[in-house]
mmCIF file of C-alpha atoms and ligand atoms in Angstrom:
data_model
loop_
_atom_site.group_PDB
_atom_site.id
_atom_site.type_symbol
_atom_site.label_atom_id
_atom_site.label_comp_id
_atom_site.label_asym_id
_atom_site.label_seq_id
_atom_site.Cartn_x
_atom_site.Cartn_y
_atom_site.Cartn_z
ATOM 1 C CA UNK A 1 3.957 -131.198 -1.778
ATOM 2 C CA UNK A 2 1.344 -128.565 -2.382
ATOM 3 C CA UNK A 3 2.699 -125.392 -3.896
ATOM 4 C CA UNK A 4 0.679 -122.251 -3.406
ATOM 5 C CA UNK A 5 0.979 -119.656 -6.092
ATOM 6 C CA UNK A 6 0.197 -116.054 -5.286
ATOM 7 C CA UNK A 7 0.204 -112.740 -7.116
ATOM 8 C CA UNK A 8 3.940 -112.082 -6.660
ATOM 9 C CA UNK A 9 7.074 -113.813 -7.821
ATOM 10 C CA UNK A 10 10.841 -113.499 -7.752
ATOM 11 C CA UNK A 11 12.447 -110.586 -5.945
ATOM 12 C CA UNK A 12 9.139 -108.885 -5.209
ATOM 13 C CA UNK A 13 7.857 -111.945 -3.393
ATOM 14 C CA UNK A 14 11.111 -112.427 -1.486
ATOM 15 C CA UNK A 15 11.155 -108.799 -0.346
ATOM 16 C CA UNK A 16 7.571 -108.919 0.852
ATOM 17 C CA UNK A 17 7.874 -112.318 2.559
ATOM 18 C CA UNK A 18 11.003 -111.146 4.359
ATOM 19 C CA UNK A 19 9.210 -108.020 5.598
ATOM 20 C CA UNK A 20 6.214 -110.053 6.747
ATOM 21 C CA UNK A 21 8.411 -112.677 8.455
ATOM 22 C CA UNK A 22 10.173 -109.902 10.385
ATOM 23 C CA UNK A 23 6.815 -108.504 11.450
ATOM 24 C CA UNK A 24 5.684 -111.986 12.488
ATOM 25 C CA UNK A 25 8.686 -112.459 14.781
ATOM 26 C CA UNK A 26 8.165 -109.008 16.314
ATOM 27 C CA UNK A 27 4.513 -109.788 17.003
ATOM 28 C CA UNK A 28 5.046 -113.276 18.402
ATOM 29 C CA UNK A 29 7.734 -112.086 20.768
ATOM 30 C CA UNK A 30 5.672 -109.038 21.715
ATOM 31 C CA UNK A 31 2.877 -111.385 22.790
ATOM 32 C CA UNK A 32 5.382 -113.347 24.904
ATOM 33 C CA UNK A 33 7.085 -110.420 26.617
ATOM 34 C CA UNK A 34 3.729 -108.741 27.275
ATOM 35 C CA UNK A 35 2.420 -111.906 28.966
ATOM 36 C CA UNK A 36 5.632 -112.297 30.986
ATOM 37 C CA UNK A 37 5.179 -108.756 32.286
ATOM 38 C CA UNK A 38 1.412 -109.256 32.768
ATOM 39 C CA UNK A 39 2.129 -112.160 35.128
ATOM 40 C CA UNK A 40 5.202 -110.929 36.997
ATOM 41 C CA UNK A 41 4.274 -107.276 37.382
ATOM 42 C CA UNK A 42 4.535 -105.714 40.814
ATOM 43 C CA UNK A 43 4.038 -102.169 42.086
ATOM 44 C CA UNK A 44 1.431 -99.607 43.033
ATOM 45 C CA UNK A 45 0.169 -99.286 39.441
ATOM 46 C CA UNK A 46 -0.266 -103.025 39.041
ATOM 47 C CA UNK A 47 -3.885 -103.137 37.969
ATOM 48 C CA UNK A 48 -4.059 -100.784 34.955
ATOM 49 C CA UNK A 49 -0.714 -101.975 33.582
ATOM 50 C CA UNK A 50 -1.614 -105.641 34.115
ATOM 51 C CA UNK A 51 -4.762 -105.084 32.044
ATOM 52 C CA UNK A 52 -3.075 -102.949 29.392
ATOM 53 C CA UNK A 53 -0.417 -105.606 28.837
ATOM 54 C CA UNK A 54 -3.177 -108.023 27.885
ATOM 55 C CA UNK A 55 -4.403 -105.517 25.295
ATOM 56 C CA UNK A 56 -0.903 -105.654 23.819
ATOM 57 C CA UNK A 57 -0.933 -109.460 23.785
ATOM 58 C CA UNK A 58 -4.338 -109.480 22.107
ATOM 59 C CA UNK A 59 -3.182 -106.966 19.482
ATOM 60 C CA UNK A 60 -0.079 -109.048 18.777
ATOM 61 C CA UNK A 61 -1.994 -112.323 18.520
ATOM 62 C CA UNK A 62 -4.604 -110.868 16.164
ATOM 63 C CA UNK A 63 -2.070 -109.288 13.821
ATOM 64 C CA UNK A 64 0.363 -112.224 13.848
ATOM 65 C CA UNK A 65 -2.295 -114.464 12.334
ATOM 66 C CA UNK A 66 -3.158 -111.955 9.622
ATOM 67 C CA UNK A 67 0.507 -111.447 8.764
ATOM 68 C CA UNK A 68 1.332 -115.186 8.752
ATOM 69 C CA UNK A 69 -1.660 -115.993 6.551
ATOM 70 C CA UNK A 70 -0.617 -113.275 4.087
ATOM 71 C CA UNK A 71 2.763 -115.022 3.793
ATOM 72 C CA UNK A 72 0.997 -118.259 2.880
ATOM 73 C CA UNK A 73 -1.274 -116.476 0.404
ATOM 74 C CA UNK A 74 1.881 -115.254 -1.330
ATOM 75 C CA UNK A 75 3.182 -118.806 -1.541
ATOM 76 C CA UNK A 76 5.655 -118.488 1.320
ATOM 77 C CA UNK A 77 5.963 -120.303 4.629
ATOM 78 C CA UNK A 78 5.645 -118.292 7.843
ATOM 79 C CA UNK A 79 8.066 -119.477 10.518
ATOM 80 C CA UNK A 80 6.668 -119.014 14.001
ATOM 81 C CA UNK A 81 8.734 -121.684 15.716
ATOM 82 C CA UNK A 82 10.032 -120.856 19.183
ATOM 83 C CA UNK A 83 13.621 -121.475 18.081
ATOM 84 C CA UNK A 84 13.215 -119.138 15.104
ATOM 85 C CA UNK A 85 11.711 -116.412 17.264
ATOM 86 C CA UNK A 86 14.446 -116.819 19.901
ATOM 87 C CA UNK A 87 17.151 -116.617 17.233
ATOM 88 C CA UNK A 88 15.782 -113.674 15.276
ATOM 89 C CA UNK A 89 13.905 -111.462 17.745
ATOM 90 C CA UNK A 90 15.109 -107.894 18.241
ATOM 91 C CA UNK A 91 13.015 -107.321 21.349
ATOM 92 C CA UNK A 92 14.743 -106.638 24.672
ATOM 93 C CA UNK A 93 14.107 -109.639 26.907
ATOM 94 C CA UNK A 94 12.571 -109.230 30.364
ATOM 95 C CA UNK A 95 14.467 -110.533 33.370
ATOM 96 C CA UNK A 96 13.071 -113.458 35.334
ATOM 97 C CA UNK A 97 11.220 -112.815 38.582
ATOM 98 C CA UNK A 98 9.239 -109.777 39.648
ATOM 99 C CA UNK A 99 9.049 -106.859 37.258
ATOM 100 C CA UNK A 100 8.693 -103.387 38.725
ATOM 101 C CA UNK A 101 5.757 -101.495 37.217
ATOM 102 C CA UNK A 102 7.776 -98.363 36.429
ATOM 103 C CA UNK A 103 10.455 -100.376 34.667
ATOM 104 C CA UNK A 104 7.843 -102.318 32.722
ATOM 105 C CA UNK A 105 6.246 -99.104 31.460
ATOM 106 C CA UNK A 106 9.673 -97.825 30.382
ATOM 107 C CA UNK A 107 10.795 -101.030 28.671
ATOM 108 C CA UNK A 108 7.451 -101.705 26.988
ATOM 109 C CA UNK A 109 7.494 -98.113 25.685
ATOM 110 C CA UNK A 110 10.964 -98.671 24.224
ATOM 111 C CA UNK A 111 9.979 -102.077 22.849
ATOM 112 C CA UNK A 112 6.932 -100.626 21.084
ATOM 113 C CA UNK A 113 9.069 -97.795 19.730
ATOM 114 C CA UNK A 114 11.495 -100.309 18.207
ATOM 115 C CA UNK A 115 8.705 -102.372 16.697
ATOM 116 C CA UNK A 116 7.115 -99.241 15.254
ATOM 117 C CA UNK A 117 10.371 -98.205 13.581
ATOM 118 C CA UNK A 118 10.791 -101.653 12.039
ATOM 119 C CA UNK A 119 7.155 -101.651 10.858
ATOM 120 C CA UNK A 120 7.707 -98.320 9.098
ATOM 121 C CA UNK A 121 10.783 -99.771 7.377
ATOM 122 C CA UNK A 122 8.655 -102.720 6.245
ATOM 123 C CA UNK A 123 5.902 -100.364 5.079
ATOM 124 C CA UNK A 124 8.471 -98.581 2.909
ATOM 125 C CA UNK A 125 9.931 -101.871 1.642
ATOM 126 C CA UNK A 126 6.532 -103.231 0.569
ATOM 127 C CA UNK A 127 5.239 -99.990 -0.979
ATOM 128 C CA UNK A 128 6.123 -100.856 -4.535
ATOM 129 C CA UNK A 129 6.049 -104.686 -4.620
ATOM 130 C CA UNK A 130 2.840 -105.285 -2.687
ATOM 131 C CA UNK A 131 0.418 -102.598 -1.480
ATOM 132 C CA UNK A 132 -1.850 -105.303 -0.036
ATOM 133 C CA UNK A 133 0.824 -106.537 2.378
ATOM 134 C CA UNK A 134 1.774 -102.927 3.006
ATOM 135 C CA UNK A 135 -1.804 -102.250 4.065
ATOM 136 C CA UNK A 136 -1.612 -105.039 6.668
ATOM 137 C CA UNK A 137 1.662 -103.632 8.001
ATOM 138 C CA UNK A 138 0.113 -100.158 8.202
ATOM 139 C CA UNK A 139 -2.686 -101.610 10.326
ATOM 140 C CA UNK A 140 -0.101 -103.192 12.632
ATOM 141 C CA UNK A 141 1.810 -99.910 12.924
ATOM 142 C CA UNK A 142 -1.392 -98.037 13.744
ATOM 143 C CA UNK A 143 -2.136 -100.305 16.710
ATOM 144 C CA UNK A 144 1.495 -100.419 17.872
ATOM 145 C CA UNK A 145 1.713 -96.626 17.790
ATOM 146 C CA UNK A 146 -1.505 -96.340 19.788
ATOM 147 C CA UNK A 147 -0.133 -98.615 22.519
ATOM 148 C CA UNK A 148 3.185 -96.766 22.357
ATOM 149 C CA UNK A 149 1.334 -93.526 23.098
ATOM 150 C CA UNK A 150 -0.635 -95.081 25.965
ATOM 151 C CA UNK A 151 2.446 -96.542 27.631
ATOM 152 C CA UNK A 152 4.353 -93.271 27.200
ATOM 153 C CA UNK A 153 1.478 -91.434 28.854
ATOM 154 C CA UNK A 154 1.972 -93.479 32.044
ATOM 155 C CA UNK A 155 5.585 -92.481 32.535
HETATM 156 FE FE1 FE2 B 1 -4.286 -112.712 32.791
#
């Protein structure tokens, strides 16, 4: 088995990999719940929200790859399996069927708020052990906070 060695070891590596794995699960599930809402949305504000939800999916997909590849560069193994995401996600899950546009704006706003708070915790946790990973998490938080603002503005 190939073993990848990175710049960190021991507790520092474990702390950083754990933070990145948490971010990975948040981002994968964000891409899933945003697509679910993108497809099942209904209401008089359908069009702009339908399109904005795809911006969220795109953001999540872009960052999830960066985060997962940082885990590998540190010698860890990112776990993006559906079962892992289902077991460990903290995101509120959308109901099946049609999703009212007003409710979607409210729940996506709350979802982005929760992700932002967890990203800030991870930014603090990685500050000392790995400023490089911290930088990636800061970039995620920047984009999440921007979408959080834009969904809030539609309420
Ligand atoms: Fe689409």
